[in-house]
Amino acid sequence: MIRSLPRSKKYDWSFNIFILLYFTFLFAPLLVTCVLAFNNSNYPSLPWQGFSLDWFFADGPDRIGLFHDSQNLRSIVTSFQTAFFVSILSVVVGTCASFLFEKENFRFKGALYLLMLAPLVIPGVILGISLLLAANYAGTFFDNTMGIDLDVFRPSFWLVVLGQFSFITTFVTLVVSARLRKFDISLEEAALNLGATPLGVIWHVTLKFLRPSLIGAGAVAFLMSFENFNTTLFLVGSEPTLPINLYLQVRDGSTPVINAVSLMLIVGTSLLALANLYFTKKEV
C-alpha cells in the first residue's frame, strides 16, 4: 500500500481483481436494468426475448410505453416540481445557516450546530412519521381553535416539500460551510474600504466566491429530493413522486416500463452530474 515501495506481481493481480469486482458489483445491476428496458417481454426480468422499443413508444392496446404512460409521466413532473422547490429553499436557507455558524458568535452555538446535524442521524422513516404526526397535530389545532382548514398540514405536495426541505437543508449547509471556511475575510474588508455596501460585498464578493459550492449544493439537493423515498412515503398525498409510483408498481406487479423509467433516470442524473462537474471546475 506504500507507493514508494516496489510492488509484487501478486499485489498487482489482486489490485486489478479488486477493481474489476468492485465496479462489477457497482454497475452490473444498473446495466441489467438498462438492458431489460429494451427486452421484448411483458415482464421486467430475464430471459432475453429480443430487442424492442415498445416500453418507450408503444401506445397500446397491449403495451403502454413510457412516453404514453400518463401515470409515470405525471409522477416524473411531480418529482421535478418537488425537487425544484426543495433545492431552491434548501440553498437559500442552507446558505444563510452557513453564514450564521461560520461568521457569527453567539451563545449555545455548538449545541445548536449539533442540533442542526440531527437530521443526518435520524432515519428517514422516523423523520417522515414525526413530520406527519406534527403536521396532523398542527392542522387539528388550527381547525379546532380558529376554524381554519390548511391543506399544507395534510399529506400533499407542499407537505412533501417541507418534509424533504427539513433534512436536505443540513446537507446544503455543510457543503456551503466547507467552502466558506476557505474564504479570505480581507477581501470583504477591502471592498468595504473601497466604498461598497455590506449587501454589495456579500453579493459581488462572498457569494461569487461561494458560487461553485452553491451550484454543487443545489445539484445535490435536487437529486436527493428527486430520489427520496423513506420520508416522502409518509407525507405524499394524491400526487405521488416517481420513487413512490415505482414502488407501487413493483409491489402490485409491473412491466418493463419501470426499466425504461430507470434508464431515463440514470441518463438524466448522469448528465446532471457531468454538468455540475463542468460548471464547478469552470468556476474554480
PDB file of C-alpha atoms in Angstrom:
ATOM      1  CA  MET A   1       0.000   0.000   0.000  1.00  0.00           C
ATOM      2  CA  ILE A   2       3.067   2.307   0.201  1.00  0.00           C
ATOM      3  CA  ARG A   3       3.559   3.709  -3.288  1.00  0.00           C
ATOM      4  CA  SER A   4       7.294   4.327  -2.942  1.00  0.00           C
ATOM      5  CA  LEU A   5       7.980   0.621  -2.391  1.00  0.00           C
ATOM      6  CA  PRO A   6       8.173  -1.902  -5.256  1.00  0.00           C
ATOM      7  CA  ARG A   7       5.026  -3.946  -5.779  1.00  0.00           C
ATOM      8  CA  SER A   8       4.907  -7.644  -6.449  1.00  0.00           C
ATOM      9  CA  LYS A   9       3.002  -9.253  -9.299  1.00  0.00           C
ATOM     10  CA  LYS A  10       0.715 -10.851  -6.734  1.00  0.00           C
ATOM     11  CA  TYR A  11      -0.211  -7.441  -5.434  1.00  0.00           C
ATOM     12  CA  ASP A  12      -0.830  -6.117  -8.953  1.00  0.00           C
ATOM     13  CA  TRP A  13      -3.089  -9.073  -9.773  1.00  0.00           C
ATOM     14  CA  SER A  14      -5.065  -8.758  -6.539  1.00  0.00           C
ATOM     15  CA  PHE A  15      -5.376  -4.998  -7.062  1.00  0.00           C
ATOM     16  CA  ASN A  16      -6.743  -5.436 -10.592  1.00  0.00           C
ATOM     17  CA  ILE A  17      -9.144  -8.177  -9.494  1.00  0.00           C
ATOM     18  CA  PHE A  18     -10.438  -5.974  -6.667  1.00  0.00           C
ATOM     19  CA  ILE A  19     -11.065  -3.072  -9.056  1.00  0.00           C
ATOM     20  CA  LEU A  20     -12.860  -5.389 -11.501  1.00  0.00           C
ATOM     21  CA  LEU A  21     -15.067  -6.965  -8.818  1.00  0.00           C
ATOM     22  CA  TYR A  22     -15.805  -3.619  -7.184  1.00  0.00           C
ATOM     23  CA  PHE A  23     -17.056  -1.913 -10.338  1.00  0.00           C
ATOM     24  CA  THR A  24     -18.837  -5.068 -11.499  1.00  0.00           C
ATOM     25  CA  PHE A  25     -20.739  -5.186  -8.216  1.00  0.00           C
ATOM     26  CA  LEU A  26     -21.455  -1.457  -8.508  1.00  0.00           C
ATOM     27  CA  PHE A  27     -22.629  -1.241 -12.119  1.00  0.00           C
ATOM     28  CA  ALA A  28     -23.861  -4.730 -13.064  1.00  0.00           C
ATOM     29  CA  PRO A  29     -27.369  -4.225 -11.586  1.00  0.00           C
ATOM     30  CA  LEU A  30     -27.678  -0.881 -13.356  1.00  0.00           C
ATOM     31  CA  LEU A  31     -26.540  -2.419 -16.640  1.00  0.00           C
ATOM     32  CA  VAL A  32     -29.075  -5.255 -16.355  1.00  0.00           C
ATOM     33  CA  THR A  33     -31.837  -2.755 -15.571  1.00  0.00           C
ATOM     34  CA  CYS A  34     -30.961  -0.671 -18.624  1.00  0.00           C
ATOM     35  CA  VAL A  35     -30.753  -3.682 -20.937  1.00  0.00           C
ATOM     36  CA  LEU A  36     -34.147  -5.020 -19.812  1.00  0.00           C
ATOM     37  CA  ALA A  37     -35.721  -1.725 -20.842  1.00  0.00           C
ATOM     38  CA  PHE A  38     -35.307  -2.965 -24.448  1.00  0.00           C
ATOM     39  CA  ASN A  39     -36.479  -6.530 -23.769  1.00  0.00           C
ATOM     40  CA  ASN A  40     -39.412  -7.708 -25.891  1.00  0.00           C
ATOM     41  CA  SER A  41     -41.138  -9.261 -22.889  1.00  0.00           C
ATOM     42  CA  ASN A  42     -44.155  -8.428 -20.755  1.00  0.00           C
ATOM     43  CA  TYR A  43     -42.173  -8.953 -17.549  1.00  0.00           C
ATOM     44  CA  PRO A  44     -39.235  -6.899 -16.211  1.00  0.00           C
ATOM     45  CA  SER A  45     -36.908  -9.881 -15.929  1.00  0.00           C
ATOM     46  CA  LEU A  46     -34.836 -12.344 -17.888  1.00  0.00           C
ATOM     47  CA  PRO A  47     -34.683 -14.272 -20.199  1.00  0.00           C
ATOM     48  CA  TRP A  48     -33.976 -12.018 -23.165  1.00  0.00           C
ATOM     49  CA  GLN A  49     -36.839 -12.148 -25.685  1.00  0.00           C
ATOM     50  CA  GLY A  50     -35.431  -9.818 -28.342  1.00  0.00           C
ATOM     51  CA  PHE A  51     -34.894  -6.115 -28.892  1.00  0.00           C
ATOM     52  CA  SER A  52     -37.894  -3.780 -28.694  1.00  0.00           C
ATOM     53  CA  LEU A  53     -38.660  -0.091 -28.137  1.00  0.00           C
ATOM     54  CA  ASP A  54     -42.236  -0.810 -27.086  1.00  0.00           C
ATOM     55  CA  TRP A  55     -41.600   0.150 -23.461  1.00  0.00           C
ATOM     56  CA  PHE A  56     -40.677   3.638 -24.606  1.00  0.00           C
ATOM     57  CA  PHE A  57     -43.035   4.381 -27.523  1.00  0.00           C
ATOM     58  CA  ALA A  58     -45.878   1.822 -27.594  1.00  0.00           C
ATOM     59  CA  ASP A  59     -49.357   3.337 -27.433  1.00  0.00           C
ATOM     60  CA  GLY A  60     -51.433   0.247 -26.650  1.00  0.00           C
ATOM     61  CA  PRO A  61     -53.603  -1.623 -26.526  1.00  0.00           C
ATOM     62  CA  ASP A  62     -51.342  -4.458 -25.371  1.00  0.00           C
ATOM     63  CA  ARG A  63     -48.410  -2.339 -24.264  1.00  0.00           C
ATOM     64  CA  ILE A  64     -48.087   1.233 -22.989  1.00  0.00           C
ATOM     65  CA  GLY A  65     -44.652   2.808 -23.353  1.00  0.00           C
ATOM     66  CA  LEU A  66     -43.145   5.370 -21.030  1.00  0.00           C
ATOM     67  CA  PHE A  67     -43.871   8.358 -23.273  1.00  0.00           C
ATOM     68  CA  HIS A  68     -47.564   7.413 -23.399  1.00  0.00           C
ATOM     69  CA  ASP A  69     -47.896   6.379 -19.745  1.00  0.00           C
ATOM     70  CA  SER A  70     -49.745   9.269 -18.129  1.00  0.00           C
ATOM     71  CA  GLN A  71     -49.265   7.943 -14.608  1.00  0.00           C
ATOM     72  CA  ASN A  72     -45.488   7.706 -14.841  1.00  0.00           C
ATOM     73  CA  LEU A  73     -45.185  10.993 -16.713  1.00  0.00           C
ATOM     74  CA  ARG A  74     -47.301  12.733 -14.075  1.00  0.00           C
ATOM     75  CA  SER A  75     -45.127  11.344 -11.287  1.00  0.00           C
ATOM     76  CA  ILE A  76     -41.970  12.484 -13.110  1.00  0.00           C
ATOM     77  CA  VAL A  77     -43.354  16.008 -13.380  1.00  0.00           C
ATOM     78  CA  THR A  78     -44.303  15.935  -9.689  1.00  0.00           C
ATOM     79  CA  SER A  79     -40.788  14.814  -8.740  1.00  0.00           C
ATOM     80  CA  PHE A  80     -39.245  17.598 -10.815  1.00  0.00           C
ATOM     81  CA  GLN A  81     -41.534  20.193  -9.234  1.00  0.00           C
ATOM     82  CA  THR A  82     -40.793  18.892  -5.748  1.00  0.00           C
ATOM     83  CA  ALA A  83     -37.035  18.802  -6.346  1.00  0.00           C
ATOM     84  CA  PHE A  84     -37.100  22.321  -7.799  1.00  0.00           C
ATOM     85  CA  PHE A  85     -38.782  23.908  -4.787  1.00  0.00           C
ATOM     86  CA  VAL A  86     -36.779  21.829  -2.288  1.00  0.00           C
ATOM     87  CA  SER A  87     -33.452  22.731  -3.910  1.00  0.00           C
ATOM     88  CA  ILE A  88     -34.280  26.462  -4.053  1.00  0.00           C
ATOM     89  CA  LEU A  89     -35.442  26.588  -0.435  1.00  0.00           C
ATOM     90  CA  SER A  90     -32.544  24.441   0.777  1.00  0.00           C
ATOM     91  CA  VAL A  91     -29.882  26.524  -0.976  1.00  0.00           C
ATOM     92  CA  VAL A  92     -31.301  29.819   0.333  1.00  0.00           C
ATOM     93  CA  VAL A  93     -31.808  28.664   3.929  1.00  0.00           C
ATOM     94  CA  GLY A  94     -28.678  26.476   3.970  1.00  0.00           C
ATOM     95  CA  THR A  95     -26.524  29.398   2.776  1.00  0.00           C
ATOM     96  CA  CYS A  96     -27.960  31.638   5.492  1.00  0.00           C
ATOM     97  CA  ALA A  97     -27.288  28.907   8.065  1.00  0.00           C
ATOM     98  CA  SER A  98     -23.691  28.548   6.891  1.00  0.00           C
ATOM     99  CA  PHE A  99     -23.185  32.310   7.312  1.00  0.00           C
ATOM    100  CA  LEU A 100     -24.713  32.049  10.776  1.00  0.00           C
ATOM    101  CA  PHE A 101     -22.420  29.270  12.008  1.00  0.00           C
ATOM    102  CA  GLU A 102     -19.240  30.372  10.227  1.00  0.00           C
ATOM    103  CA  LYS A 103     -19.325  34.159  10.618  1.00  0.00           C
ATOM    104  CA  GLU A 104     -21.255  34.789  13.851  1.00  0.00           C
ATOM    105  CA  ASN A 105     -20.576  34.083  17.509  1.00  0.00           C
ATOM    106  CA  PHE A 106     -23.472  33.573  19.922  1.00  0.00           C
ATOM    107  CA  ARG A 107     -24.443  31.578  22.970  1.00  0.00           C
ATOM    108  CA  PHE A 108     -25.046  27.844  22.575  1.00  0.00           C
ATOM    109  CA  LYS A 109     -23.561  27.925  19.074  1.00  0.00           C
ATOM    110  CA  GLY A 110     -22.036  24.468  19.451  1.00  0.00           C
ATOM    111  CA  ALA A 111     -25.245  22.938  20.770  1.00  0.00           C
ATOM    112  CA  LEU A 112     -27.321  24.499  18.012  1.00  0.00           C
ATOM    113  CA  TYR A 113     -24.819  23.278  15.401  1.00  0.00           C
ATOM    114  CA  LEU A 114     -25.184  19.715  16.690  1.00  0.00           C
ATOM    115  CA  LEU A 115     -28.962  20.157  16.644  1.00  0.00           C
ATOM    116  CA  MET A 116     -28.715  21.265  13.019  1.00  0.00           C
ATOM    117  CA  LEU A 117     -26.897  17.999  12.247  1.00  0.00           C
ATOM    118  CA  ALA A 118     -29.618  15.876  13.866  1.00  0.00           C
ATOM    119  CA  PRO A 119     -31.455  15.066  10.568  1.00  0.00           C
ATOM    120  CA  LEU A 120     -28.297  13.302   9.372  1.00  0.00           C
ATOM    121  CA  VAL A 121     -28.576  10.631  12.072  1.00  0.00           C
ATOM    122  CA  ILE A 122     -32.365  10.332  12.270  1.00  0.00           C
ATOM    123  CA  PRO A 123     -33.677   7.522   9.998  1.00  0.00           C
ATOM    124  CA  GLY A 124     -35.839   8.783   7.157  1.00  0.00           C
ATOM    125  CA  VAL A 125     -38.749   6.600   8.281  1.00  0.00           C
ATOM    126  CA  ILE A 126     -38.719   8.137  11.765  1.00  0.00           C
ATOM    127  CA  LEU A 127     -38.416  11.614  10.299  1.00  0.00           C
ATOM    128  CA  GLY A 128     -41.360  11.014   7.965  1.00  0.00           C
ATOM    129  CA  ILE A 129     -43.586   9.681  10.744  1.00  0.00           C
ATOM    130  CA  SER A 130     -42.631  12.569  13.041  1.00  0.00           C
ATOM    131  CA  LEU A 131     -43.390  15.169  10.387  1.00  0.00           C
ATOM    132  CA  LEU A 132     -46.722  13.534   9.584  1.00  0.00           C
ATOM    133  CA  LEU A 133     -47.785  13.477  13.234  1.00  0.00           C
ATOM    134  CA  ALA A 134     -46.609  17.067  13.779  1.00  0.00           C
ATOM    135  CA  ALA A 135     -48.485  18.273  10.685  1.00  0.00           C
ATOM    136  CA  ASN A 136     -51.605  16.384  11.736  1.00  0.00           C
ATOM    137  CA  TYR A 137     -51.466  17.921  15.222  1.00  0.00           C
ATOM    138  CA  ALA A 138     -50.895  21.421  13.815  1.00  0.00           C
ATOM    139  CA  GLY A 139     -53.761  21.039  11.343  1.00  0.00           C
ATOM    140  CA  THR A 140     -56.107  19.816  14.087  1.00  0.00           C
ATOM    141  CA  PHE A 141     -55.090  22.714  16.333  1.00  0.00           C
ATOM    142  CA  PHE A 142     -55.804  25.375  13.694  1.00  0.00           C
ATOM    143  CA  ASP A 143     -59.074  23.687  12.762  1.00  0.00           C
ATOM    144  CA  ASN A 144     -60.350  23.392  16.331  1.00  0.00           C
ATOM    145  CA  THR A 145     -59.208  26.756  17.678  1.00  0.00           C
ATOM    146  CA  MET A 146     -59.503  29.068  14.666  1.00  0.00           C
ATOM    147  CA  GLY A 147     -61.730  27.160  12.274  1.00  0.00           C
ATOM    148  CA  ILE A 148     -59.030  27.296   9.608  1.00  0.00           C
ATOM    149  CA  ASP A 149     -58.505  24.242   7.413  1.00  0.00           C
ATOM    150  CA  LEU A 150     -54.975  24.446   5.996  1.00  0.00           C
ATOM    151  CA  ASP A 151     -54.168  21.995   3.199  1.00  0.00           C
ATOM    152  CA  VAL A 152     -50.431  22.284   3.872  1.00  0.00           C
ATOM    153  CA  PHE A 153     -50.850  20.175   7.023  1.00  0.00           C
ATOM    154  CA  ARG A 154     -52.433  17.309   5.097  1.00  0.00           C
ATOM    155  CA  PRO A 155     -50.437  14.698   3.139  1.00  0.00           C
ATOM    156  CA  SER A 156     -49.884  16.702  -0.029  1.00  0.00           C
ATOM    157  CA  PHE A 157     -47.341  18.154  -2.429  1.00  0.00           C
ATOM    158  CA  TRP A 158     -46.350  21.017  -0.118  1.00  0.00           C
ATOM    159  CA  LEU A 159     -46.016  18.775   2.919  1.00  0.00           C
ATOM    160  CA  VAL A 160     -43.586  16.634   0.904  1.00  0.00           C
ATOM    161  CA  VAL A 161     -41.634  19.785   0.010  1.00  0.00           C
ATOM    162  CA  LEU A 162     -41.480  20.893   3.652  1.00  0.00           C
ATOM    163  CA  GLY A 163     -40.557  17.387   4.811  1.00  0.00           C
ATOM    164  CA  GLN A 164     -37.673  16.996   2.368  1.00  0.00           C
ATOM    165  CA  PHE A 165     -36.541  20.565   2.959  1.00  0.00           C
ATOM    166  CA  SER A 166     -36.241  19.869   6.703  1.00  0.00           C
ATOM    167  CA  PHE A 167     -33.274  17.495   6.254  1.00  0.00           C
ATOM    168  CA  ILE A 168     -31.806  18.364   2.855  1.00  0.00           C
ATOM    169  CA  THR A 169     -31.027  21.866   4.157  1.00  0.00           C
ATOM    170  CA  THR A 170     -28.492  20.277   6.507  1.00  0.00           C
ATOM    171  CA  PHE A 171     -26.500  18.845   3.594  1.00  0.00           C
ATOM    172  CA  VAL A 172     -26.512  22.203   1.819  1.00  0.00           C
ATOM    173  CA  THR A 173     -25.312  23.928   4.983  1.00  0.00           C
ATOM    174  CA  LEU A 174     -22.362  21.542   5.309  1.00  0.00           C
ATOM    175  CA  VAL A 175     -21.344  21.928   1.661  1.00  0.00           C
ATOM    176  CA  VAL A 176     -21.505  25.730   1.707  1.00  0.00           C
ATOM    177  CA  SER A 177     -19.827  25.945   5.125  1.00  0.00           C
ATOM    178  CA  ALA A 178     -16.872  23.907   3.877  1.00  0.00           C
ATOM    179  CA  ARG A 179     -16.298  26.451   1.118  1.00  0.00           C
ATOM    180  CA  LEU A 180     -16.960  29.456   3.340  1.00  0.00           C
ATOM    181  CA  ARG A 181     -14.196  28.393   5.779  1.00  0.00           C
ATOM    182  CA  LYS A 182     -11.648  28.926   2.973  1.00  0.00           C
ATOM    183  CA  PHE A 183     -12.836  32.473   2.284  1.00  0.00           C
ATOM    184  CA  ASP A 184     -10.343  35.273   2.944  1.00  0.00           C
ATOM    185  CA  ILE A 185     -12.228  37.847   5.015  1.00  0.00           C
ATOM    186  CA  SER A 186      -9.742  40.525   3.966  1.00  0.00           C
ATOM    187  CA  LEU A 187     -11.478  40.595   0.570  1.00  0.00           C
ATOM    188  CA  GLU A 188     -14.671  41.793   2.262  1.00  0.00           C
ATOM    189  CA  GLU A 189     -12.731  44.368   4.283  1.00  0.00           C
ATOM    190  CA  ALA A 190     -11.032  45.678   1.140  1.00  0.00           C
ATOM    191  CA  ALA A 191     -14.377  46.031  -0.647  1.00  0.00           C
ATOM    192  CA  LEU A 192     -15.854  47.899   2.314  1.00  0.00           C
ATOM    193  CA  ASN A 193     -12.847  50.250   2.418  1.00  0.00           C
ATOM    194  CA  LEU A 194     -13.391  50.993  -1.266  1.00  0.00           C
ATOM    195  CA  GLY A 195     -16.954  52.146  -0.554  1.00  0.00           C
ATOM    196  CA  ALA A 196     -19.035  49.037  -1.210  1.00  0.00           C
ATOM    197  CA  THR A 197     -22.169  48.492   0.826  1.00  0.00           C
ATOM    198  CA  PRO A 198     -22.433  45.403   3.083  1.00  0.00           C
ATOM    199  CA  LEU A 199     -25.080  43.940   0.784  1.00  0.00           C
ATOM    200  CA  GLY A 200     -22.927  44.680  -2.245  1.00  0.00           C
ATOM    201  CA  VAL A 201     -19.959  42.951  -0.625  1.00  0.00           C
ATOM    202  CA  ILE A 202     -21.989  39.823   0.050  1.00  0.00           C
ATOM    203  CA  TRP A 203     -23.448  39.777  -3.463  1.00  0.00           C
ATOM    204  CA  HIS A 204     -20.345  40.624  -5.512  1.00  0.00           C
ATOM    205  CA  VAL A 205     -17.565  39.161  -3.341  1.00  0.00           C
ATOM    206  CA  THR A 206     -18.732  36.491  -0.906  1.00  0.00           C
ATOM    207  CA  LEU A 207     -21.454  34.839  -2.982  1.00  0.00           C
ATOM    208  CA  LYS A 208     -19.239  34.955  -6.063  1.00  0.00           C
ATOM    209  CA  PHE A 209     -16.609  33.002  -4.128  1.00  0.00           C
ATOM    210  CA  LEU A 210     -19.297  30.571  -2.948  1.00  0.00           C
ATOM    211  CA  ARG A 211     -20.806  30.062  -6.414  1.00  0.00           C
ATOM    212  CA  PRO A 212     -19.190  26.639  -7.103  1.00  0.00           C
ATOM    213  CA  SER A 213     -20.409  25.274  -3.779  1.00  0.00           C
ATOM    214  CA  LEU A 214     -23.870  26.788  -4.299  1.00  0.00           C
ATOM    215  CA  ILE A 215     -24.154  25.099  -7.704  1.00  0.00           C
ATOM    216  CA  GLY A 216     -22.921  21.803  -6.303  1.00  0.00           C
ATOM    217  CA  ALA A 217     -25.168  22.004  -3.242  1.00  0.00           C
ATOM    218  CA  GLY A 218     -28.158  22.841  -5.429  1.00  0.00           C
ATOM    219  CA  ALA A 219     -27.482  19.847  -7.672  1.00  0.00           C
ATOM    220  CA  VAL A 220     -27.083  17.523  -4.664  1.00  0.00           C
ATOM    221  CA  ALA A 221     -30.285  18.888  -3.107  1.00  0.00           C
ATOM    222  CA  PHE A 222     -32.169  18.372  -6.386  1.00  0.00           C
ATOM    223  CA  LEU A 223     -31.008  14.753  -6.719  1.00  0.00           C
ATOM    224  CA  MET A 224     -31.651  13.960  -3.051  1.00  0.00           C
ATOM    225  CA  SER A 225     -35.171  15.316  -3.323  1.00  0.00           C
ATOM    226  CA  PHE A 226     -35.871  13.594  -6.628  1.00  0.00           C
ATOM    227  CA  GLU A 227     -34.909  10.132  -5.362  1.00  0.00           C
ATOM    228  CA  ASN A 228     -36.132  10.401  -1.760  1.00  0.00           C
ATOM    229  CA  PHE A 229     -38.438   7.589  -0.703  1.00  0.00           C
ATOM    230  CA  ASN A 230     -38.411   6.930   3.055  1.00  0.00           C
ATOM    231  CA  THR A 231     -39.600  10.344   4.218  1.00  0.00           C
ATOM    232  CA  THR A 232     -41.809  11.049   1.207  1.00  0.00           C
ATOM    233  CA  LEU A 233     -43.748   7.804   1.642  1.00  0.00           C
ATOM    234  CA  PHE A 234     -45.420   9.114   4.818  1.00  0.00           C
ATOM    235  CA  LEU A 235     -46.114  12.635   3.532  1.00  0.00           C
ATOM    236  CA  VAL A 236     -47.334  12.084  -0.019  1.00  0.00           C
ATOM    237  CA  GLY A 237     -50.948  12.681  -0.935  1.00  0.00           C
ATOM    238  CA  SER A 238     -52.782  12.150  -4.205  1.00  0.00           C
ATOM    239  CA  GLU A 239     -49.737  13.260  -6.251  1.00  0.00           C
ATOM    240  CA  PRO A 240     -47.070  10.570  -5.794  1.00  0.00           C
ATOM    241  CA  THR A 241     -43.490  11.293  -6.728  1.00  0.00           C
ATOM    242  CA  LEU A 242     -41.655   8.965  -9.101  1.00  0.00           C
ATOM    243  CA  PRO A 243     -39.980   6.775  -6.418  1.00  0.00           C
ATOM    244  CA  ILE A 244     -43.344   6.249  -4.705  1.00  0.00           C
ATOM    245  CA  ASN A 245     -45.032   5.489  -8.019  1.00  0.00           C
ATOM    246  CA  LEU A 246     -42.343   2.959  -8.975  1.00  0.00           C
ATOM    247  CA  TYR A 247     -42.661   1.296  -5.568  1.00  0.00           C
ATOM    248  CA  LEU A 248     -46.407   0.918  -6.027  1.00  0.00           C
ATOM    249  CA  GLN A 249     -45.922  -0.561  -9.491  1.00  0.00           C
ATOM    250  CA  VAL A 250     -43.297  -3.061  -8.334  1.00  0.00           C
ATOM    251  CA  ARG A 251     -45.436  -4.049  -5.348  1.00  0.00           C
ATOM    252  CA  ASP A 252     -48.525  -4.645  -7.473  1.00  0.00           C
ATOM    253  CA  GLY A 253     -46.708  -6.153 -10.457  1.00  0.00           C
ATOM    254  CA  SER A 254     -45.393  -4.178 -13.385  1.00  0.00           C
ATOM    255  CA  THR A 255     -43.956  -4.330 -16.893  1.00  0.00           C
ATOM    256  CA  PRO A 256     -40.504  -3.386 -18.254  1.00  0.00           C
ATOM    257  CA  VAL A 257     -41.742   0.204 -18.388  1.00  0.00           C
ATOM    258  CA  ILE A 258     -40.143   0.561 -14.940  1.00  0.00           C
ATOM    259  CA  ASN A 259     -36.829  -0.381 -16.566  1.00  0.00           C
ATOM    260  CA  ALA A 260     -37.429   2.321 -19.176  1.00  0.00           C
ATOM    261  CA  VAL A 261     -38.059   4.838 -16.393  1.00  0.00           C
ATOM    262  CA  SER A 262     -34.918   3.687 -14.598  1.00  0.00           C
ATOM    263  CA  LEU A 263     -32.856   4.079 -17.772  1.00  0.00           C
ATOM    264  CA  MET A 264     -34.100   7.627 -18.275  1.00  0.00           C
ATOM    265  CA  LEU A 265     -33.300   8.452 -14.635  1.00  0.00           C
ATOM    266  CA  ILE A 266     -29.785   7.031 -14.928  1.00  0.00           C
ATOM    267  CA  VAL A 267     -29.139   9.043 -18.091  1.00  0.00           C
ATOM    268  CA  GLY A 268     -30.685  12.201 -16.620  1.00  0.00           C
ATOM    269  CA  THR A 269     -28.794  12.072 -13.324  1.00  0.00           C
ATOM    270  CA  SER A 270     -25.540  11.276 -15.129  1.00  0.00           C
ATOM    271  CA  LEU A 271     -25.967  14.308 -17.390  1.00  0.00           C
ATOM    272  CA  LEU A 272     -26.795  16.493 -14.387  1.00  0.00           C
ATOM    273  CA  ALA A 273     -23.720  15.230 -12.521  1.00  0.00           C
ATOM    274  CA  LEU A 274     -21.486  15.887 -15.541  1.00  0.00           C
ATOM    275  CA  ALA A 275     -22.958  19.373 -15.980  1.00  0.00           C
ATOM    276  CA  ASN A 276     -22.414  20.116 -12.302  1.00  0.00           C
ATOM    277  CA  LEU A 277     -18.813  18.883 -12.525  1.00  0.00           C
ATOM    278  CA  TYR A 278     -18.182  21.015 -15.621  1.00  0.00           C
ATOM    279  CA  PHE A 279     -19.579  24.235 -14.195  1.00  0.00           C
ATOM    280  CA  THR A 280     -17.922  23.681 -10.805  1.00  0.00           C
ATOM    281  CA  LYS A 281     -14.497  23.238 -12.418  1.00  0.00           C
ATOM    282  CA  LYS A 282     -15.169  26.212 -14.664  1.00  0.00           C
ATOM    283  CA  GLU A 283     -15.953  28.425 -11.668  1.00  0.00           C
ATOM    284  CA  VAL A 284     -12.886  27.215  -9.783  1.00  0.00           C
TER     285      VAL A 284
END
